[in-house]
Amino acid sequence: APAPPPARHLFSDPAEVEALRRSLLAWYDRCKRDLPWRALAAAEPDADRRGYAVWVSEIMLQQTQVATVIDYYTRWMQKWPTLQALAEASLEEVNELWAGLGYYSRGKRLQEAARKVVSELAGQMPRTAEELQKLLPGVGRYTAGAIASISYGQATGVVDGNVIRVLCRLRCVGADSSSPAVIDWLWDMANVLVDRSRPGDFNQALMELGATVCVPKSPLCGECPVKQHCQAWRRKLFGKAPPVPDVEDCDVGDCPLCPPATEPWDSSLGVTNFPRKAAKKPPRAMRTATCVLERRGCHGAPEYLIVQRPSSGLLAGLWEFPSVPLAQDLQEEKEREELADHLQAWMGRPMAAKGLQFIGEVIHIFSHIHQTYVVYSLHLDGDVTLDPALSPSRWVTEDEFHASAVSTAMKKV
Ligand code: SF4
């Protein structure tokens, strides 16, 4: 068995843990933000409906700002107020409502999971973090802990980006926060700290603290309700690690939780010495040629051709202008030819590359891809018969385009 973490990094004094819980919950009761999912969960007496309301919010909030989620969440809950309603929706409807929120597989998996609860679990949500994670697609350890503690009162901790930052600062943990030793420590500490009588509020309070006070840059330590328990703050004030009675100092040596000896405490950074992460891989560069094909519709208004992407992979099932990935470093002429060949397959007739008008380039950053869209346009005279053997396609007006399940990147195009 691995050696237990050095005591400096633990919350081992029960009186301190209790004091930290009390301070944090009192602050949360005074200062928490008014958010629609909180209001919905607090007012909902039915456990399954409460679980569903929290689940939708947690999935939408993954990798997405609160301010962006509010409107999507409100529209979603109006359209599908229950699991049963979501289970009956089509994937197309889900994608349309999700359009612009990013990470589209989240909506798809949420709906798959709702269908599973209805068809295999008699419409009843699992009630513990362990079962939620095991039985629901798209529900990982964090989401399961959040639903179980907030909706069902299970005393289980959660670890998200905000909690990582707060806990690493509270206990001066400066090793790579994605390393197995730190991840295990974070979950253990979250489970030690969680308040037994108000676990959902405690977890939300810890995340709220990270979102509004213990922020990545320039944290508001002076206003922090738990600063008395924060070793990073004391270290900043006193210039060295706070003493821990009868405990060997682990700042030097091979402590798996301390910053590496080669990158010690930097006093100019203060508490933002923590947490630390291994350098991220740079995003992969990709280039795609895309064509806005336009024709006159029957009422004279312009219409544009959109085609559906495959049902798996990046932006699965969303609609886009006909597009073709390009090799890097192609000459412009060659890029045009590739796009013309691609369009020819759609329209079943030869297409002159020089008819394509270059419009410009659009850059969109996905989490791991730096995508450049090389945008062309083409006006068509007369009718075009699209090959029905290819992916689904349709002509849309500009308004219909914006109401369709299209990505933010395509809206930029
Ligand atoms: Fe974060 Fe500062 Fe509070 Fe410590 S004192 S938890 S660093 S805001």
Short mmCIF file of C-alpha atoms and ligand atoms in Angstrom, two decimals:
data_model
loop_
_atom_site.label_atom_id
_atom_site.label_comp_id
_atom_site.label_asym_id
_atom_site.label_seq_id
_atom_site.Cartn_x
_atom_site.Cartn_y
_atom_site.Cartn_z
CA ALA A 1 0.00 0.00 0.00
CA PRO A 2 1.29 3.50 -0.74
CA ALA A 3 2.49 5.53 2.25
CA PRO A 4 -0.13 7.97 3.64
CA PRO A 5 0.38 11.62 2.63
CA PRO A 6 2.47 13.73 5.02
CA ALA A 7 0.36 15.24 7.81
CA ARG A 8 1.06 18.78 6.59
CA HIS A 9 -1.32 18.13 3.71
CA LEU A 10 -4.14 16.53 5.69
CA PHE A 11 -7.16 17.81 7.55
CA SER A 12 -6.56 15.63 10.58
CA ASP A 13 -7.87 17.83 13.41
CA PRO A 14 -11.65 17.23 13.79
CA ALA A 15 -12.12 20.61 15.53
CA GLU A 16 -10.51 22.40 12.59
CA VAL A 17 -12.62 20.47 10.08
CA GLU A 18 -15.79 21.40 11.96
CA ALA A 19 -14.77 25.08 12.16
CA LEU A 20 -14.00 25.14 8.44
CA ARG A 21 -17.41 23.61 7.61
CA ARG A 22 -19.24 26.13 9.79
CA SER A 23 -17.41 29.15 8.31
CA LEU A 24 -17.89 27.98 4.75
CA LEU A 25 -21.61 27.17 5.12
CA ALA A 26 -22.34 30.46 6.90
CA TRP A 27 -20.63 32.32 4.06
CA TYR A 28 -22.56 30.30 1.46
CA ASP A 29 -25.88 31.07 3.14
CA ARG A 30 -25.03 34.78 3.00
CA CYS A 31 -23.33 35.10 -0.37
CA LYS A 32 -24.42 32.32 -2.74
CA ARG A 33 -25.41 33.32 -6.24
CA ASP A 34 -29.02 33.05 -7.25
CA LEU A 35 -28.96 30.41 -10.01
CA PRO A 36 -31.97 28.79 -11.71
CA TRP A 37 -30.93 25.18 -10.97
CA ARG A 38 -30.51 25.99 -7.29
CA ALA A 39 -33.97 27.54 -7.11
CA LEU A 40 -35.48 24.58 -8.99
CA ALA A 41 -33.79 21.92 -6.83
CA ALA A 42 -34.69 23.74 -3.59
CA ALA A 43 -38.37 24.05 -4.53
CA GLU A 44 -38.81 20.52 -5.93
CA PRO A 45 -40.26 18.01 -3.42
CA ASP A 46 -40.04 15.03 -5.79
CA ALA A 47 -36.62 13.35 -5.50
CA ASP A 48 -36.48 12.12 -9.12
CA ARG A 49 -37.39 15.51 -10.54
CA ARG A 50 -34.85 17.15 -8.22
CA GLY A 51 -32.18 14.69 -9.34
CA TYR A 52 -32.99 15.39 -12.99
CA ALA A 53 -32.85 19.19 -12.48
CA VAL A 54 -29.40 18.94 -10.85
CA TRP A 55 -28.14 16.42 -13.40
CA VAL A 56 -28.99 18.64 -16.39
CA SER A 57 -27.27 21.63 -14.75
CA GLU A 58 -24.14 19.63 -13.91
CA ILE A 59 -23.80 18.29 -17.45
CA MET A 60 -24.28 21.74 -18.98
CA LEU A 61 -21.79 23.30 -16.56
CA GLN A 62 -18.99 20.92 -17.55
CA GLN A 63 -16.35 23.08 -19.28
CA THR A 64 -18.88 25.90 -19.71
CA GLN A 65 -19.32 29.24 -17.91
CA VAL A 66 -22.29 29.73 -15.58
CA ALA A 67 -23.39 32.88 -17.47
CA THR A 68 -23.61 30.92 -20.74
CA VAL A 69 -25.47 27.99 -19.20
CA ILE A 70 -28.31 29.97 -17.56
CA ASP A 71 -30.27 30.62 -20.75
CA TYR A 72 -29.74 27.10 -22.15
CA TYR A 73 -30.77 25.55 -18.84
CA THR A 74 -33.93 27.62 -18.59
CA ARG A 75 -35.02 26.75 -22.15
CA TRP A 76 -34.16 23.06 -21.64
CA MET A 77 -36.17 22.73 -18.44
CA GLN A 78 -39.14 24.50 -20.02
CA LYS A 79 -39.06 22.15 -22.99
CA TRP A 80 -38.28 18.94 -21.09
CA PRO A 81 -39.21 19.43 -17.42
CA THR A 82 -38.90 15.71 -16.62
CA LEU A 83 -36.76 12.74 -17.53
CA GLN A 84 -39.75 11.21 -19.26
CA ALA A 85 -40.18 14.25 -21.50
CA LEU A 86 -36.48 14.20 -22.43
CA ALA A 87 -36.61 10.46 -23.18
CA GLU A 88 -39.34 11.12 -25.76
CA ALA A 89 -37.45 13.94 -27.54
CA SER A 90 -35.56 13.33 -30.79
CA LEU A 91 -31.79 13.72 -30.99
CA GLU A 92 -32.34 16.44 -33.59
CA GLU A 93 -34.36 18.49 -31.07
CA VAL A 94 -31.67 17.96 -28.42
CA ASN A 95 -28.94 19.08 -30.83
CA GLU A 96 -30.96 22.14 -31.87
CA LEU A 97 -31.35 23.29 -28.27
CA TRP A 98 -27.72 22.47 -27.48
CA ALA A 99 -26.38 24.33 -30.55
CA GLY A 100 -23.74 26.85 -29.42
CA LEU A 101 -23.12 25.28 -26.00
CA GLY A 102 -20.21 23.14 -27.28
CA TYR A 103 -19.09 19.59 -26.43
CA TYR A 104 -22.16 18.26 -28.19
CA SER A 105 -21.84 14.66 -27.06
CA ARG A 106 -22.99 15.85 -23.62
CA GLY A 107 -26.54 16.51 -24.83
CA LYS A 108 -26.67 13.24 -26.72
CA ARG A 109 -25.52 11.20 -23.73
CA LEU A 110 -27.87 13.02 -21.39
CA GLN A 111 -30.75 11.96 -23.59
CA GLU A 112 -29.46 8.37 -23.90
CA ALA A 113 -29.22 8.19 -20.14
CA ALA A 114 -32.76 9.56 -19.70
CA ARG A 115 -34.04 6.86 -22.05
CA LYS A 116 -32.17 4.26 -20.04
CA VAL A 117 -33.68 5.45 -16.74
CA VAL A 118 -37.18 5.29 -18.28
CA SER A 119 -36.79 1.93 -20.04
CA GLU A 120 -34.53 0.00 -17.68
CA LEU A 121 -34.89 1.63 -14.24
CA ALA A 122 -38.65 2.14 -14.18
CA GLY A 123 -38.17 5.91 -14.42
CA GLN A 124 -36.36 6.11 -11.08
CA MET A 125 -32.97 7.82 -10.85
CA PRO A 126 -30.24 5.88 -9.00
CA ARG A 127 -29.85 7.41 -5.51
CA THR A 128 -26.14 7.01 -4.69
CA ALA A 129 -22.99 8.36 -6.33
CA GLU A 130 -21.73 4.81 -6.93
CA GLU A 131 -24.91 3.74 -8.75
CA LEU A 132 -25.27 6.97 -10.69
CA GLN A 133 -21.74 6.58 -12.03
CA LYS A 134 -22.22 2.90 -12.79
CA LEU A 135 -25.63 3.08 -14.44
CA LEU A 136 -25.84 6.39 -16.31
CA PRO A 137 -23.86 7.06 -19.51
CA GLY A 138 -21.97 10.36 -19.39
CA VAL A 139 -22.06 10.54 -15.56
CA GLY A 140 -18.52 10.48 -14.14
CA ARG A 141 -17.32 10.55 -10.56
CA TYR A 142 -17.77 14.30 -10.11
CA THR A 143 -21.27 14.50 -11.62
CA ALA A 144 -22.41 11.44 -9.66
CA GLY A 145 -21.17 12.99 -6.39
CA ALA A 146 -22.84 16.31 -7.18
CA ILE A 147 -26.24 14.75 -7.99
CA ALA A 148 -26.13 12.39 -4.99
CA SER A 149 -25.13 15.05 -2.47
CA ILE A 150 -27.30 17.91 -3.78
CA SER A 151 -30.43 15.93 -4.67
CA TYR A 152 -30.39 13.00 -2.27
CA GLY A 153 -28.30 14.24 0.67
CA GLN A 154 -25.56 11.59 0.38
CA ALA A 155 -22.49 12.68 2.38
CA THR A 156 -20.02 12.33 -0.46
CA GLY A 157 -17.44 14.86 -1.63
CA VAL A 158 -16.89 16.27 -5.12
CA VAL A 159 -13.77 17.38 -6.95
CA ASP A 160 -13.98 19.77 -9.88
CA GLY A 161 -11.59 22.47 -11.11
CA ASN A 162 -12.71 24.93 -8.43
CA VAL A 163 -12.36 22.39 -5.63
CA ILE A 164 -8.90 21.42 -6.87
CA ARG A 165 -7.76 25.02 -6.62
CA VAL A 166 -9.24 25.64 -3.16
CA LEU A 167 -7.98 22.38 -1.61
CA CYS A 168 -4.50 22.69 -3.10
CA ARG A 169 -4.23 26.20 -1.64
CA LEU A 170 -5.68 25.24 1.73
CA ARG A 171 -3.00 22.59 2.14
CA CYS A 172 -0.12 23.88 -0.03
CA VAL A 173 -0.30 21.04 -2.53
CA GLY A 174 1.97 21.99 -5.41
CA ALA A 175 2.60 18.69 -7.18
CA ASP A 176 0.96 18.28 -10.62
CA SER A 177 -2.77 18.33 -9.86
CA SER A 178 -3.45 15.74 -12.54
CA SER A 179 -1.02 13.22 -11.01
CA PRO A 180 -2.56 10.07 -9.45
CA ALA A 181 -1.16 10.98 -5.99
CA VAL A 182 -2.82 14.40 -6.01
CA ILE A 183 -6.09 13.14 -7.48
CA ASP A 184 -6.38 10.44 -4.78
CA TRP A 185 -5.56 13.02 -2.13
CA LEU A 186 -8.17 15.47 -3.48
CA TRP A 187 -10.98 12.89 -3.37
CA ASP A 188 -9.95 11.73 0.10
CA MET A 189 -9.90 15.31 1.39
CA ALA A 190 -13.23 16.18 -0.25
CA ASN A 191 -14.77 13.16 1.50
CA VAL A 192 -13.18 14.08 4.85
CA LEU A 193 -14.39 17.67 4.70
CA VAL A 194 -17.94 17.27 3.37
CA ASP A 195 -20.50 18.31 5.98
CA ARG A 196 -22.56 15.30 7.10
CA SER A 197 -25.81 17.19 7.62
CA ARG A 198 -25.67 19.53 4.59
CA PRO A 199 -23.48 17.71 2.03
CA GLY A 200 -25.06 19.28 -1.07
CA ASP A 201 -24.75 22.81 0.30
CA PHE A 202 -21.21 22.14 1.48
CA ASN A 203 -20.10 20.89 -1.93
CA GLN A 204 -21.73 23.82 -3.68
CA ALA A 205 -20.14 26.19 -1.16
CA LEU A 206 -16.66 24.83 -1.85
CA MET A 207 -17.19 25.17 -5.60
CA GLU A 208 -18.74 28.63 -5.15
CA LEU A 209 -15.71 29.73 -3.13
CA GLY A 210 -13.45 28.65 -5.99
CA ALA A 211 -15.65 30.39 -8.58
CA THR A 212 -16.03 33.73 -6.80
CA VAL A 213 -13.30 34.21 -4.14
CA CYS A 214 -10.48 31.70 -4.54
CA VAL A 215 -10.27 32.45 -8.26
CA PRO A 216 -7.27 31.44 -10.42
CA LYS A 217 -5.67 34.90 -10.63
CA SER A 218 -5.88 37.54 -7.88
CA PRO A 219 -7.92 35.56 -5.32
CA LEU A 220 -9.73 37.68 -2.71
CA CYS A 221 -8.00 36.21 0.34
CA GLY A 222 -8.95 39.17 2.55
CA GLU A 223 -12.66 38.29 2.08
CA CYS A 224 -12.21 34.54 2.28
CA PRO A 225 -14.31 32.78 4.95
CA VAL A 226 -11.74 29.99 5.41
CA LYS A 227 -8.51 31.98 5.39
CA GLN A 228 -7.73 30.97 8.99
CA HIS A 229 -7.47 27.39 7.70
CA CYS A 230 -5.45 28.22 4.58
CA GLN A 231 -1.78 27.29 4.62
CA ALA A 232 -1.04 29.06 1.32
CA TRP A 233 -2.40 32.32 2.74
CA ARG A 234 -0.39 31.95 5.95
CA ARG A 235 2.67 31.12 3.97
CA LYS A 236 2.20 34.27 1.92
CA LEU A 237 1.76 36.35 5.08
CA PHE A 238 4.61 34.85 7.07
CA GLY A 239 6.94 33.97 4.24
CA LYS A 240 7.30 30.28 5.13
CA ALA A 241 5.23 27.19 5.58
CA PRO A 242 3.21 27.22 8.81
CA PRO A 243 4.65 24.93 11.46
CA VAL A 244 2.93 21.61 11.99
CA PRO A 245 3.70 20.23 15.46
CA ASP A 246 5.64 16.99 15.56
CA VAL A 247 5.63 16.64 11.82
CA GLU A 248 8.71 16.47 9.71
CA ASP A 249 8.85 19.29 7.17
CA CYS A 250 8.11 17.77 3.77
CA ASP A 251 9.04 20.80 1.69
CA VAL A 252 12.39 19.23 1.03
CA GLY A 253 12.64 15.69 -0.23
CA ASP A 254 10.36 13.54 -2.28
CA CYS A 255 6.92 14.39 -0.91
CA PRO A 256 4.39 13.41 -3.64
CA LEU A 257 2.23 16.47 -2.85
CA CYS A 258 4.77 19.30 -2.50
CA PRO A 259 5.97 21.36 -5.48
CA PRO A 260 8.95 19.75 -7.21
CA ALA A 261 12.27 20.77 -5.62
CA THR A 262 13.24 22.34 -8.96
CA GLU A 263 10.24 24.72 -8.83
CA PRO A 264 9.97 25.82 -5.22
CA TRP A 265 7.66 28.48 -3.75
CA ASP A 266 7.83 31.69 -5.79
CA SER A 267 7.09 34.56 -3.43
CA SER A 268 5.96 36.85 -6.28
CA LEU A 269 3.07 34.43 -6.97
CA GLY A 270 1.81 34.18 -3.39
CA VAL A 271 -1.12 31.76 -3.01
CA THR A 272 -1.28 31.30 -6.78
CA ASN A 273 1.77 29.06 -6.44
CA PHE A 274 -0.98 26.45 -6.05
CA PRO A 275 -2.30 24.46 -7.78
CA ARG A 276 0.15 23.46 -10.50
CA LYS A 277 -0.46 21.51 -13.62
CA ALA A 278 1.77 19.71 -16.09
CA ALA A 279 2.10 21.75 -19.29
CA LYS A 280 -0.78 21.07 -21.69
CA LYS A 281 -0.14 19.64 -25.11
CA PRO A 282 -0.62 22.36 -27.75
CA PRO A 283 -3.83 21.90 -29.80
CA ARG A 284 -3.54 20.05 -33.10
CA ALA A 285 -3.76 22.34 -36.16
CA MET A 286 -6.38 21.40 -38.75
CA ARG A 287 -7.50 23.05 -41.98
CA THR A 288 -10.87 22.52 -43.61
CA ALA A 289 -12.28 23.97 -46.82
CA THR A 290 -15.96 24.84 -46.58
CA CYS A 291 -18.40 26.16 -49.17
CA VAL A 292 -21.46 28.32 -48.62
CA LEU A 293 -23.60 27.14 -51.54
CA GLU A 294 -26.41 29.56 -52.27
CA ARG A 295 -29.48 29.36 -54.49
CA ARG A 296 -32.67 31.39 -54.94
CA GLY A 297 -35.49 29.71 -53.03
CA CYS A 298 -39.05 29.49 -54.36
CA HIS A 299 -39.98 32.84 -52.78
CA GLY A 300 -36.86 34.54 -54.08
CA ALA A 301 -35.05 34.51 -50.72
CA PRO A 302 -31.56 32.99 -50.72
CA GLU A 303 -31.19 29.45 -49.41
CA TYR A 304 -28.05 27.64 -48.32
CA LEU A 305 -27.10 23.99 -48.44
CA ILE A 306 -26.31 22.30 -45.13
CA VAL A 307 -25.29 18.67 -44.67
CA GLN A 308 -25.25 16.47 -41.61
CA ARG A 309 -22.03 15.28 -40.00
CA PRO A 310 -21.53 11.60 -39.11
CA SER A 311 -23.22 10.35 -35.93
CA SER A 312 -19.93 9.92 -34.05
CA GLY A 313 -16.75 11.93 -33.60
CA LEU A 314 -16.30 15.70 -33.38
CA LEU A 315 -19.61 17.67 -33.66
CA ALA A 316 -21.48 14.38 -34.19
CA GLY A 317 -24.83 14.72 -35.94
CA LEU A 318 -24.61 18.51 -36.31
CA TRP A 319 -25.23 20.32 -39.61
CA GLU A 320 -22.60 22.27 -41.54
CA PHE A 321 -21.85 23.78 -44.93
CA PRO A 322 -20.30 21.12 -47.19
CA SER A 323 -16.73 20.81 -45.94
CA VAL A 324 -13.64 18.79 -46.64
CA PRO A 325 -10.54 18.41 -44.44
CA LEU A 326 -7.33 19.59 -46.11
CA ALA A 327 -3.73 18.52 -45.74
CA GLN A 328 -1.53 21.23 -44.21
CA ASP A 329 0.55 23.40 -46.55
CA LEU A 330 -1.52 22.92 -49.72
CA GLN A 331 -1.36 25.65 -52.38
CA GLU A 332 -4.56 27.68 -52.65
CA GLU A 333 -5.25 26.31 -56.12
CA LYS A 334 -5.02 22.76 -54.83
CA GLU A 335 -7.35 23.56 -51.91
CA ARG A 336 -9.93 24.88 -54.37
CA GLU A 337 -9.66 21.72 -56.48
CA GLU A 338 -10.19 19.49 -53.46
CA LEU A 339 -13.29 21.44 -52.48
CA ALA A 340 -14.60 21.39 -56.07
CA ASP A 341 -14.18 17.58 -56.20
CA HIS A 342 -16.03 17.26 -52.92
CA LEU A 343 -18.93 19.42 -54.15
CA GLN A 344 -19.06 17.52 -57.39
CA ALA A 345 -19.85 14.36 -55.44
CA TRP A 346 -22.77 16.16 -53.79
CA MET A 347 -24.19 17.65 -56.91
CA GLY A 348 -23.42 14.84 -59.36
CA ARG A 349 -22.05 17.18 -62.00
CA PRO A 350 -18.66 18.65 -62.84
CA MET A 351 -17.72 21.75 -60.94
CA ALA A 352 -15.09 24.28 -62.05
CA ALA A 353 -12.76 25.15 -59.18
CA LYS A 354 -12.42 28.69 -60.42
CA GLY A 355 -16.17 29.28 -59.91
CA LEU A 356 -15.55 29.14 -56.16
CA GLN A 357 -15.15 32.58 -54.66
CA PHE A 358 -12.70 32.82 -51.78
CA ILE A 359 -14.28 34.70 -48.86
CA GLY A 360 -11.75 34.43 -46.06
CA GLU A 361 -10.55 32.27 -43.19
CA VAL A 362 -12.28 31.58 -39.90
CA ILE A 363 -10.43 30.24 -36.89
CA HIS A 364 -12.20 28.26 -34.20
CA ILE A 365 -10.54 26.66 -31.21
CA PHE A 366 -12.01 23.38 -30.03
CA SER A 367 -10.58 22.02 -26.78
CA HIS A 368 -7.83 20.07 -28.56
CA ILE A 369 -7.96 21.35 -32.14
CA HIS A 370 -6.96 24.66 -33.66
CA GLN A 371 -9.29 24.63 -36.65
CA THR A 372 -8.99 26.94 -39.65
CA TYR A 373 -11.97 27.02 -42.01
CA VAL A 374 -11.08 28.26 -45.49
CA VAL A 375 -14.38 29.70 -46.65
CA TYR A 376 -15.60 29.83 -50.26
CA SER A 377 -18.98 30.71 -51.69
CA LEU A 378 -20.79 29.64 -54.82
CA HIS A 379 -24.08 30.93 -56.26
CA LEU A 380 -26.04 28.34 -58.18
CA ASP A 381 -28.37 29.04 -61.08
CA GLY A 382 -31.17 26.60 -61.73
CA ASP A 383 -32.11 23.55 -59.76
CA VAL A 384 -29.70 21.02 -58.33
CA THR A 385 -30.44 17.41 -57.54
CA LEU A 386 -28.51 16.20 -54.55
CA ASP A 387 -27.35 12.62 -54.38
CA PRO A 388 -29.67 10.92 -51.82
CA ALA A 389 -27.03 8.21 -51.20
CA LEU A 390 -24.82 10.78 -49.44
CA SER A 391 -25.33 12.14 -45.90
CA PRO A 392 -28.62 13.92 -45.17
CA SER A 393 -28.71 17.44 -46.60
CA ARG A 394 -31.22 20.29 -46.92
CA TRP A 395 -31.62 23.84 -48.16
CA VAL A 396 -32.30 26.41 -45.45
CA THR A 397 -32.96 30.14 -45.26
CA GLU A 398 -30.73 32.21 -43.02
CA ASP A 399 -33.31 32.10 -40.20
CA GLU A 400 -33.68 28.33 -40.54
CA PHE A 401 -29.91 27.98 -40.50
CA HIS A 402 -29.71 29.77 -37.13
CA ALA A 403 -32.51 27.61 -35.69
CA SER A 404 -30.82 24.37 -36.86
CA ALA A 405 -28.40 22.19 -34.94
CA VAL A 406 -25.27 23.94 -36.20
CA SER A 407 -22.07 24.56 -34.28
CA THR A 408 -20.74 27.95 -33.20
CA ALA A 409 -17.90 27.45 -35.68
CA MET A 410 -20.37 27.18 -38.58
CA LYS A 411 -22.19 30.29 -37.36
CA LYS A 412 -18.85 32.13 -37.54
CA VAL A 413 -18.39 30.82 -41.09
FE1 SF4 B 1 -8.07 30.74 -1.51
FE2 SF4 B 1 -6.98 32.87 -0.37
FE3 SF4 B 1 -9.09 31.66 0.74
FE4 SF4 B 1 -6.71 30.49 0.76
S1 SF4 B 1 -7.25 32.39 1.77
S2 SF4 B 1 -8.67 29.53 0.26
S3 SF4 B 1 -5.90 31.11 -1.22
S4 SF4 B 1 -9.04 32.73 -1.22
#
